[in-house]
Amino acid sequence: MPRPKNPAKKPLTMKERKLVAEYVKTGNKKQSAIAAGYSVKTAPQIADATFKKANVQAAVQSAAEKLGINHEFVLGNIKKATEI
């Protein structure tokens, strides 16, 4: 019986790679989809569907880890930004 394929290991398309790269920079799904080449009209729907894919989630996680972005980093930056 063949082993089931791991969807998290499926290669990303060129647009998905660009979407992940932009998302890690901005944290904005819609703008990242537009920058990746998706139309302004469909960007929110495309981004939502794309970020539900296991391979895209794995790529975002991997990119964030390489950049040292984790919950503590994000919360620390939010705290700094809100301090007066």
mmCIF file of N, CA, C and O in Angstrom:
data_model
loop_
_atom_site.group_PDB
_atom_site.id
_atom_site.type_symbol
_atom_site.label_atom_id
_atom_site.label_comp_id
_atom_site.label_asym_id
_atom_site.label_seq_id
_atom_site.Cartn_x
_atom_site.Cartn_y
_atom_site.Cartn_z
ATOM 1 N N MET A 1 0.847 -1.180 0.000
ATOM 2 C CA MET A 1 0.000 0.000 0.000
ATOM 3 C C MET A 1 0.900 1.253 0.000
ATOM 4 O O MET A 1 1.782 1.383 0.839
ATOM 5 N N PRO A 2 0.691 2.194 -0.941
ATOM 6 C CA PRO A 2 1.543 3.382 -0.995
ATOM 7 C C PRO A 2 1.284 4.296 0.196
ATOM 8 O O PRO A 2 0.173 4.402 0.699
ATOM 9 N N ARG A 3 2.360 4.940 0.620
ATOM 10 C CA ARG A 3 2.258 5.884 1.732
ATOM 11 C C ARG A 3 1.589 7.168 1.251
ATOM 12 O O ARG A 3 1.849 7.625 0.136
ATOM 13 N N PRO A 4 0.751 7.771 2.088
ATOM 14 C CA PRO A 4 0.141 9.037 1.690
ATOM 15 C C PRO A 4 1.195 10.138 1.611
ATOM 16 O O PRO A 4 2.140 10.156 2.392
ATOM 17 N N LYS A 5 1.016 11.000 0.661
ATOM 18 C CA LYS A 5 1.957 12.111 0.491
ATOM 19 C C LYS A 5 1.743 13.138 1.589
ATOM 20 O O LYS A 5 0.636 13.351 2.060
ATOM 21 N N ASN A 6 2.827 13.788 1.988
ATOM 22 C CA ASN A 6 2.761 14.834 3.000
ATOM 23 C C ASN A 6 2.479 16.160 2.292
ATOM 24 O O ASN A 6 3.350 16.681 1.599
ATOM 25 N N PRO A 7 1.272 16.739 2.458
ATOM 26 C CA PRO A 7 0.948 17.981 1.753
ATOM 27 C C PRO A 7 1.828 19.150 2.177
ATOM 28 O O PRO A 7 1.995 20.099 1.427
ATOM 29 N N ALA A 8 2.423 19.083 3.358
ATOM 30 C CA ALA A 8 3.292 20.173 3.818
ATOM 31 C C ALA A 8 4.599 20.217 3.039
ATOM 32 O O ALA A 8 5.289 21.220 3.044
ATOM 33 N N LYS A 9 4.925 19.120 2.354
ATOM 34 C CA LYS A 9 6.184 19.065 1.602
ATOM 35 C C LYS A 9 6.001 19.343 0.112
ATOM 36 O O LYS A 9 6.962 19.321 -0.634
ATOM 37 N N LYS A 10 4.778 19.589 -0.307
ATOM 38 C CA LYS A 10 4.525 19.898 -1.713
ATOM 39 C C LYS A 10 5.237 21.208 -2.066
ATOM 40 O O LYS A 10 5.133 22.192 -1.332
ATOM 41 N N PRO A 11 5.962 21.258 -3.179
ATOM 42 C CA PRO A 11 6.671 22.491 -3.545
ATOM 43 C C PRO A 11 5.693 23.653 -3.781
ATOM 44 O O PRO A 11 4.581 23.465 -4.271
ATOM 45 N N LEU A 12 6.146 24.840 -3.427
ATOM 46 C CA LEU A 12 5.341 26.042 -3.660
ATOM 47 C C LEU A 12 5.481 26.486 -5.104
ATOM 48 O O LEU A 12 6.525 26.312 -5.725
ATOM 49 N N THR A 13 4.424 27.091 -5.621
ATOM 50 C CA THR A 13 4.507 27.717 -6.943
ATOM 51 C C THR A 13 5.295 29.011 -6.793
ATOM 52 O O THR A 13 5.556 29.485 -5.679
ATOM 53 N N MET A 14 5.650 29.607 -7.917
ATOM 54 C CA MET A 14 6.397 30.859 -7.882
ATOM 55 C C MET A 14 5.590 31.952 -7.156
ATOM 56 O O MET A 14 6.125 32.684 -6.329
ATOM 57 N N LYS A 15 4.294 32.034 -7.455
ATOM 58 C CA LYS A 15 3.455 33.033 -6.801
ATOM 59 C C LYS A 15 3.336 32.768 -5.308
ATOM 60 O O LYS A 15 3.330 33.692 -4.505
ATOM 61 N N GLU A 16 3.228 31.496 -4.926
ATOM 62 C CA GLU A 16 3.137 31.166 -3.506
ATOM 63 C C GLU A 16 4.421 31.540 -2.775
ATOM 64 O O GLU A 16 4.372 32.069 -1.657
ATOM 65 N N ARG A 17 5.578 31.308 -3.412
ATOM 66 C CA ARG A 17 6.857 31.696 -2.795
ATOM 67 C C ARG A 17 6.914 33.202 -2.581
ATOM 68 O O ARG A 17 7.333 33.675 -1.521
ATOM 69 N N LYS A 18 6.483 33.959 -3.587
ATOM 70 C CA LYS A 18 6.502 35.413 -3.457
ATOM 71 C C LYS A 18 5.490 35.870 -2.393
ATOM 72 O O LYS A 18 5.772 36.775 -1.617
ATOM 73 N N LEU A 19 4.339 35.231 -2.359
ATOM 74 C CA LEU A 19 3.326 35.559 -1.363
ATOM 75 C C LEU A 19 3.875 35.349 0.045
ATOM 76 O O LEU A 19 3.720 36.206 0.916
ATOM 77 N N VAL A 20 4.541 34.231 0.272
ATOM 78 C CA VAL A 20 5.131 33.948 1.584
ATOM 79 C C VAL A 20 6.195 34.983 1.924
ATOM 80 O O VAL A 20 6.220 35.525 3.041
ATOM 81 N N ALA A 21 7.065 35.290 0.983
ATOM 82 C CA ALA A 21 8.131 36.269 1.230
ATOM 83 C C ALA A 21 7.555 37.634 1.591
ATOM 84 O O ALA A 21 8.029 38.298 2.526
ATOM 85 N N GLU A 22 6.545 38.052 0.872
ATOM 86 C CA GLU A 22 5.917 39.347 1.159
ATOM 87 C C GLU A 22 5.191 39.326 2.500
ATOM 88 O O GLU A 22 5.240 40.296 3.250
ATOM 89 N N TYR A 23 4.529 38.215 2.799
ATOM 90 C CA TYR A 23 3.780 38.119 4.055
ATOM 91 C C TYR A 23 4.708 38.184 5.266
ATOM 92 O O TYR A 23 4.404 38.836 6.261
ATOM 93 N N VAL A 24 5.857 37.535 5.162
ATOM 94 C CA VAL A 24 6.807 37.567 6.275
ATOM 95 C C VAL A 24 7.314 38.997 6.485
ATOM 96 O O VAL A 24 7.545 39.406 7.615
ATOM 97 N N LYS A 25 7.430 39.760 5.417
ATOM 98 C CA LYS A 25 7.876 41.163 5.532
ATOM 99 C C LYS A 25 6.793 42.062 6.094
ATOM 100 O O LYS A 25 7.074 42.934 6.912
ATOM 101 N N THR A 26 5.550 41.880 5.640
ATOM 102 C CA THR A 26 4.495 42.850 5.961
ATOM 103 C C THR A 26 3.463 42.362 6.964
ATOM 104 O O THR A 26 2.855 43.183 7.650
ATOM 105 N N GLY A 27 3.204 41.067 7.001
ATOM 106 C CA GLY A 27 2.156 40.532 7.851
ATOM 107 C C GLY A 27 0.754 40.796 7.320
ATOM 108 O O GLY A 27 -0.231 40.547 7.993
ATOM 109 N N ASN A 28 0.661 41.284 6.092
ATOM 110 C CA ASN A 28 -0.633 41.627 5.495
ATOM 111 C C ASN A 28 -0.907 40.668 4.337
ATOM 112 O O ASN A 28 -0.227 40.705 3.307
ATOM 113 N N LYS A 29 -1.909 39.805 4.512
ATOM 114 C CA LYS A 29 -2.200 38.793 3.497
ATOM 115 C C LYS A 29 -2.641 39.394 2.171
ATOM 116 O O LYS A 29 -2.176 38.993 1.112
ATOM 117 N N LYS A 30 -3.556 40.353 2.221
ATOM 118 C CA LYS A 30 -4.086 40.936 0.983
ATOM 119 C C LYS A 30 -2.978 41.643 0.197
ATOM 120 O O LYS A 30 -2.820 41.414 -1.001
ATOM 121 N N GLN A 31 -2.216 42.499 0.859
ATOM 122 C CA GLN A 31 -1.153 43.226 0.165
ATOM 123 C C GLN A 31 -0.077 42.270 -0.341
ATOM 124 O O GLN A 31 0.514 42.502 -1.397
ATOM 125 N N SER A 32 0.178 41.208 0.401
ATOM 126 C CA SER A 32 1.160 40.216 -0.036
ATOM 127 C C SER A 32 0.688 39.503 -1.303
ATOM 128 O O SER A 32 1.484 39.246 -2.203
ATOM 129 N N ALA A 33 -0.606 39.209 -1.368
ATOM 130 C CA ALA A 33 -1.159 38.565 -2.562
ATOM 131 C C ALA A 33 -1.057 39.485 -3.772
ATOM 132 O O ALA A 33 -0.699 39.042 -4.867
ATOM 133 N N ILE A 34 -1.339 40.755 -3.578
ATOM 134 C CA ILE A 34 -1.228 41.726 -4.672
ATOM 135 C C ILE A 34 0.223 41.816 -5.142
ATOM 136 O O ILE A 34 0.506 41.787 -6.343
ATOM 137 N N ALA A 35 1.160 41.909 -4.192
ATOM 138 C CA ALA A 35 2.581 41.992 -4.545
ATOM 139 C C ALA A 35 3.061 40.720 -5.244
ATOM 140 O O ALA A 35 3.981 40.770 -6.064
ATOM 141 N N ALA A 36 2.423 39.590 -4.941
ATOM 142 C CA ALA A 36 2.805 38.323 -5.569
ATOM 143 C C ALA A 36 2.258 38.190 -6.983
ATOM 144 O O ALA A 36 2.609 37.270 -7.705
ATOM 145 N N GLY A 37 1.371 39.108 -7.373
ATOM 146 C CA GLY A 37 0.865 39.097 -8.739
ATOM 147 C C GLY A 37 -0.596 38.729 -8.885
ATOM 148 O O GLY A 37 -1.098 38.613 -10.001
ATOM 149 N N TYR A 38 -1.281 38.527 -7.780
ATOM 150 C CA TYR A 38 -2.719 38.252 -7.856
ATOM 151 C C TYR A 38 -3.462 39.570 -8.038
ATOM 152 O O TYR A 38 -2.974 40.632 -7.654
ATOM 153 N N SER A 39 -4.647 39.518 -8.628
ATOM 154 C CA SER A 39 -5.392 40.747 -8.898
ATOM 155 C C SER A 39 -5.904 41.362 -7.602
ATOM 156 O O SER A 39 -6.171 40.662 -6.621
ATOM 157 N N VAL A 40 -6.049 42.671 -7.615
ATOM 158 C CA VAL A 40 -6.554 43.407 -6.456
ATOM 159 C C VAL A 40 -7.947 42.906 -6.085
ATOM 160 O O VAL A 40 -8.273 42.761 -4.909
ATOM 161 N N LYS A 41 -8.734 42.607 -7.092
ATOM 162 C CA LYS A 41 -10.114 42.180 -6.879
ATOM 163 C C LYS A 41 -10.206 40.834 -6.148
ATOM 164 O O LYS A 41 -11.059 40.642 -5.277
ATOM 165 N N THR A 42 -9.327 39.907 -6.497
ATOM 166 C CA THR A 42 -9.415 38.568 -5.919
ATOM 167 C C THR A 42 -8.383 38.301 -4.824
ATOM 168 O O THR A 42 -8.388 37.224 -4.220
ATOM 169 N N ALA A 43 -7.524 39.257 -4.529
ATOM 170 C CA ALA A 43 -6.435 39.056 -3.563
ATOM 171 C C ALA A 43 -6.904 38.538 -2.204
ATOM 172 O O ALA A 43 -6.304 37.599 -1.670
ATOM 173 N N PRO A 44 -7.957 39.110 -1.604
ATOM 174 C CA PRO A 44 -8.353 38.602 -0.279
ATOM 175 C C PRO A 44 -8.772 37.125 -0.300
ATOM 176 O O PRO A 44 -8.373 36.356 0.576
ATOM 177 N N GLN A 45 -9.528 36.736 -1.307
ATOM 178 C CA GLN A 45 -9.985 35.348 -1.397
ATOM 179 C C GLN A 45 -8.818 34.403 -1.698
ATOM 180 O O GLN A 45 -8.719 33.327 -1.105
ATOM 181 N N ILE A 46 -7.961 34.811 -2.613
ATOM 182 C CA ILE A 46 -6.800 33.993 -2.970
ATOM 183 C C ILE A 46 -5.893 33.831 -1.758
ATOM 184 O O ILE A 46 -5.413 32.733 -1.462
ATOM 185 N N ALA A 47 -5.644 34.926 -1.038
ATOM 186 C CA ALA A 47 -4.771 34.864 0.141
ATOM 187 C C ALA A 47 -5.357 33.926 1.192
ATOM 188 O O ALA A 47 -4.632 33.092 1.745
ATOM 189 N N ASP A 48 -6.646 34.049 1.461
ATOM 190 C CA ASP A 48 -7.271 33.178 2.455
ATOM 191 C C ASP A 48 -7.139 31.711 2.065
ATOM 192 O O ASP A 48 -6.775 30.867 2.886
ATOM 193 N N ALA A 49 -7.421 31.400 0.821
ATOM 194 C CA ALA A 49 -7.339 30.011 0.356
ATOM 195 C C ALA A 49 -5.892 29.512 0.365
ATOM 196 O O ALA A 49 -5.625 28.377 0.780
ATOM 197 N N THR A 50 -4.968 30.346 -0.058
ATOM 198 C CA THR A 50 -3.567 29.945 -0.149
ATOM 199 C C THR A 50 -2.975 29.695 1.238
ATOM 200 O O THR A 50 -2.241 28.735 1.438
ATOM 201 N N PHE A 51 -3.298 30.549 2.200
ATOM 202 C CA PHE A 51 -2.729 30.394 3.534
ATOM 203 C C PHE A 51 -3.339 29.226 4.312
ATOM 204 O O PHE A 51 -2.851 28.880 5.377
ATOM 205 N N LYS A 52 -4.364 28.581 3.774
ATOM 206 C CA LYS A 52 -4.921 27.382 4.389
ATOM 207 C C LYS A 52 -4.167 26.125 3.965
ATOM 208 O O LYS A 52 -4.322 25.072 4.568
ATOM 209 N N LYS A 53 -3.341 26.231 2.934
ATOM 210 C CA LYS A 53 -2.590 25.083 2.422
ATOM 211 C C LYS A 53 -1.445 24.733 3.383
ATOM 212 O O LYS A 53 -0.730 25.615 3.862
ATOM 213 N N ALA A 54 -1.289 23.440 3.634
ATOM 214 C CA ALA A 54 -0.266 22.975 4.572
ATOM 215 C C ALA A 54 1.140 23.370 4.137
ATOM 216 O O ALA A 54 1.964 23.758 4.972
ATOM 217 N N ASN A 55 1.418 23.300 2.845
ATOM 218 C CA ASN A 55 2.768 23.634 2.380
ATOM 219 C C ASN A 55 3.064 25.122 2.526
ATOM 220 O O ASN A 55 4.190 25.520 2.820
ATOM 221 N N VAL A 56 2.060 25.963 2.374
ATOM 222 C CA VAL A 56 2.254 27.407 2.533
ATOM 223 C C VAL A 56 2.445 27.727 4.016
ATOM 224 O O VAL A 56 3.323 28.515 4.374
ATOM 225 N N GLN A 57 1.659 27.108 4.879
ATOM 226 C CA GLN A 57 1.824 27.317 6.318
ATOM 227 C C GLN A 57 3.219 26.890 6.771
ATOM 228 O O GLN A 57 3.866 27.582 7.566
ATOM 229 N N ALA A 58 3.700 25.774 6.248
ATOM 230 C CA ALA A 58 5.040 25.296 6.592
ATOM 231 C C ALA A 58 6.102 26.275 6.100
ATOM 232 O O ALA A 58 7.089 26.531 6.805
ATOM 233 N N ALA A 59 5.909 26.835 4.915
ATOM 234 C CA ALA A 59 6.873 27.793 4.372
ATOM 235 C C ALA A 59 6.902 29.078 5.196
ATOM 236 O O ALA A 59 7.978 29.636 5.438
ATOM 237 N N VAL A 60 5.747 29.556 5.636
ATOM 238 C CA VAL A 60 5.690 30.758 6.476
ATOM 239 C C VAL A 60 6.409 30.489 7.796
ATOM 240 O O VAL A 60 7.214 31.301 8.257
ATOM 241 N N GLN A 61 6.130 29.342 8.392
ATOM 242 C CA GLN A 61 6.764 28.974 9.661
ATOM 243 C C GLN A 61 8.280 28.909 9.504
ATOM 244 O O GLN A 61 9.021 29.431 10.332
ATOM 245 N N SER A 62 8.734 28.279 8.438
ATOM 246 C CA SER A 62 10.168 28.144 8.188
ATOM 247 C C SER A 62 10.824 29.502 7.986
ATOM 248 O O SER A 62 11.884 29.784 8.549
ATOM 249 N N ALA A 63 10.198 30.359 7.187
ATOM 250 C CA ALA A 63 10.752 31.687 6.927
ATOM 251 C C ALA A 63 10.794 32.514 8.208
ATOM 252 O O ALA A 63 11.781 33.213 8.470
ATOM 253 N N ALA A 64 9.760 32.437 9.012
ATOM 254 C CA ALA A 64 9.723 33.185 10.268
ATOM 255 C C ALA A 64 10.818 32.703 11.216
ATOM 256 O O ALA A 64 11.496 33.524 11.858
ATOM 257 N N GLU A 65 11.022 31.401 11.290
ATOM 258 C CA GLU A 65 12.065 30.859 12.155
ATOM 259 C C GLU A 65 13.446 31.320 11.704
ATOM 260 O O GLU A 65 14.286 31.675 12.529
ATOM 261 N N LYS A 66 13.684 31.333 10.398
ATOM 262 C CA LYS A 66 14.976 31.779 9.874
ATOM 263 C C LYS A 66 15.240 33.239 10.203
ATOM 264 O O LYS A 66 16.382 33.644 10.404
ATOM 265 N N LEU A 67 14.173 34.032 10.278
ATOM 266 C CA LEU A 67 14.312 35.454 10.589
ATOM 267 C C LEU A 67 14.236 35.735 12.085
ATOM 268 O O LEU A 67 14.364 36.885 12.503
ATOM 269 N N GLY A 68 14.015 34.722 12.883
ATOM 270 C CA GLY A 68 13.926 34.908 14.321
ATOM 271 C C GLY A 68 12.616 35.526 14.768
ATOM 272 O O GLY A 68 12.534 36.140 15.827
ATOM 273 N N ILE A 69 11.587 35.377 13.944
ATOM 274 C CA ILE A 69 10.280 35.926 14.283
ATOM 275 C C ILE A 69 9.490 34.847 15.009
ATOM 276 O O ILE A 69 9.231 33.789 14.468
ATOM 277 N N ASN A 70 9.128 35.143 16.255
ATOM 278 C CA ASN A 70 8.308 34.219 17.035
ATOM 279 C C ASN A 70 7.327 35.047 17.862
ATOM 280 O O ASN A 70 7.285 36.274 17.751
ATOM 281 N N HIS A 71 6.552 34.391 18.699
ATOM 282 C CA HIS A 71 5.538 35.101 19.484
ATOM 283 C C HIS A 71 6.167 36.156 20.391
ATOM 284 O O HIS A 71 5.653 37.269 20.511
ATOM 285 N N GLU A 72 7.287 35.805 21.016
ATOM 286 C CA GLU A 72 7.941 36.755 21.915
ATOM 287 C C GLU A 72 8.415 37.995 21.152
ATOM 288 O O GLU A 72 8.298 39.116 21.628
ATOM 289 N N PHE A 73 8.953 37.779 19.970
ATOM 290 C CA PHE A 73 9.427 38.889 19.135
ATOM 291 C C PHE A 73 8.271 39.823 18.783
ATOM 292 O O PHE A 73 8.369 41.043 18.924
ATOM 293 N N VAL A 74 7.166 39.241 18.341
ATOM 294 C CA VAL A 74 6.003 40.039 17.938
ATOM 295 C C VAL A 74 5.427 40.789 19.132
ATOM 296 O O VAL A 74 5.180 41.994 19.063
ATOM 297 N N LEU A 75 5.219 40.089 20.234
ATOM 298 C CA LEU A 75 4.656 40.741 21.418
ATOM 299 C C LEU A 75 5.588 41.820 21.970
ATOM 300 O O LEU A 75 5.127 42.875 22.411
ATOM 301 N N GLY A 76 6.875 41.572 21.918
ATOM 302 C CA GLY A 76 7.845 42.583 22.361
ATOM 303 C C GLY A 76 7.768 43.839 21.519
ATOM 304 O O GLY A 76 7.838 44.966 22.036
ATOM 305 N N ASN A 77 7.629 43.679 20.215
ATOM 306 C CA ASN A 77 7.530 44.834 19.328
ATOM 307 C C ASN A 77 6.218 45.587 19.524
ATOM 308 O O ASN A 77 6.179 46.814 19.444
ATOM 309 N N ILE A 78 5.148 44.866 19.782
ATOM 310 C CA ILE A 78 3.865 45.515 20.049
ATOM 311 C C ILE A 78 3.974 46.330 21.336
ATOM 312 O O ILE A 78 3.523 47.469 21.402
ATOM 313 N N LYS A 79 4.595 45.750 22.336
ATOM 314 C CA LYS A 79 4.751 46.446 23.616
ATOM 315 C C LYS A 79 5.573 47.720 23.441
ATOM 316 O O LYS A 79 5.217 48.787 23.939
ATOM 317 N N LYS A 80 6.685 47.623 22.702
ATOM 318 C CA LYS A 80 7.524 48.792 22.455
ATOM 319 C C LYS A 80 6.757 49.873 21.697
ATOM 320 O O LYS A 80 6.877 51.060 21.967
ATOM 321 N N ALA A 81 5.941 49.453 20.719
ATOM 322 C CA ALA A 81 5.207 50.410 19.895
ATOM 323 C C ALA A 81 4.121 51.122 20.678
ATOM 324 O O ALA A 81 3.761 52.251 20.350
ATOM 325 N N THR A 82 3.602 50.486 21.726
ATOM 326 C CA THR A 82 2.510 51.100 22.473
ATOM 327 C C THR A 82 2.983 51.850 23.713
ATOM 328 O O THR A 82 2.175 52.513 24.370
ATOM 329 N N GLU A 83 4.263 51.750 24.026
ATOM 330 C CA GLU A 83 4.791 52.497 25.174
ATOM 331 C C GLU A 83 4.956 53.959 24.798
ATOM 332 O O GLU A 83 5.338 54.301 23.693
ATOM 333 N N ILE A 84 4.654 54.795 25.759
ATOM 334 C CA ILE A 84 4.770 56.240 25.506
ATOM 335 C C ILE A 84 6.006 56.776 26.188
ATOM 336 O O ILE A 84 6.471 56.376 27.150
#
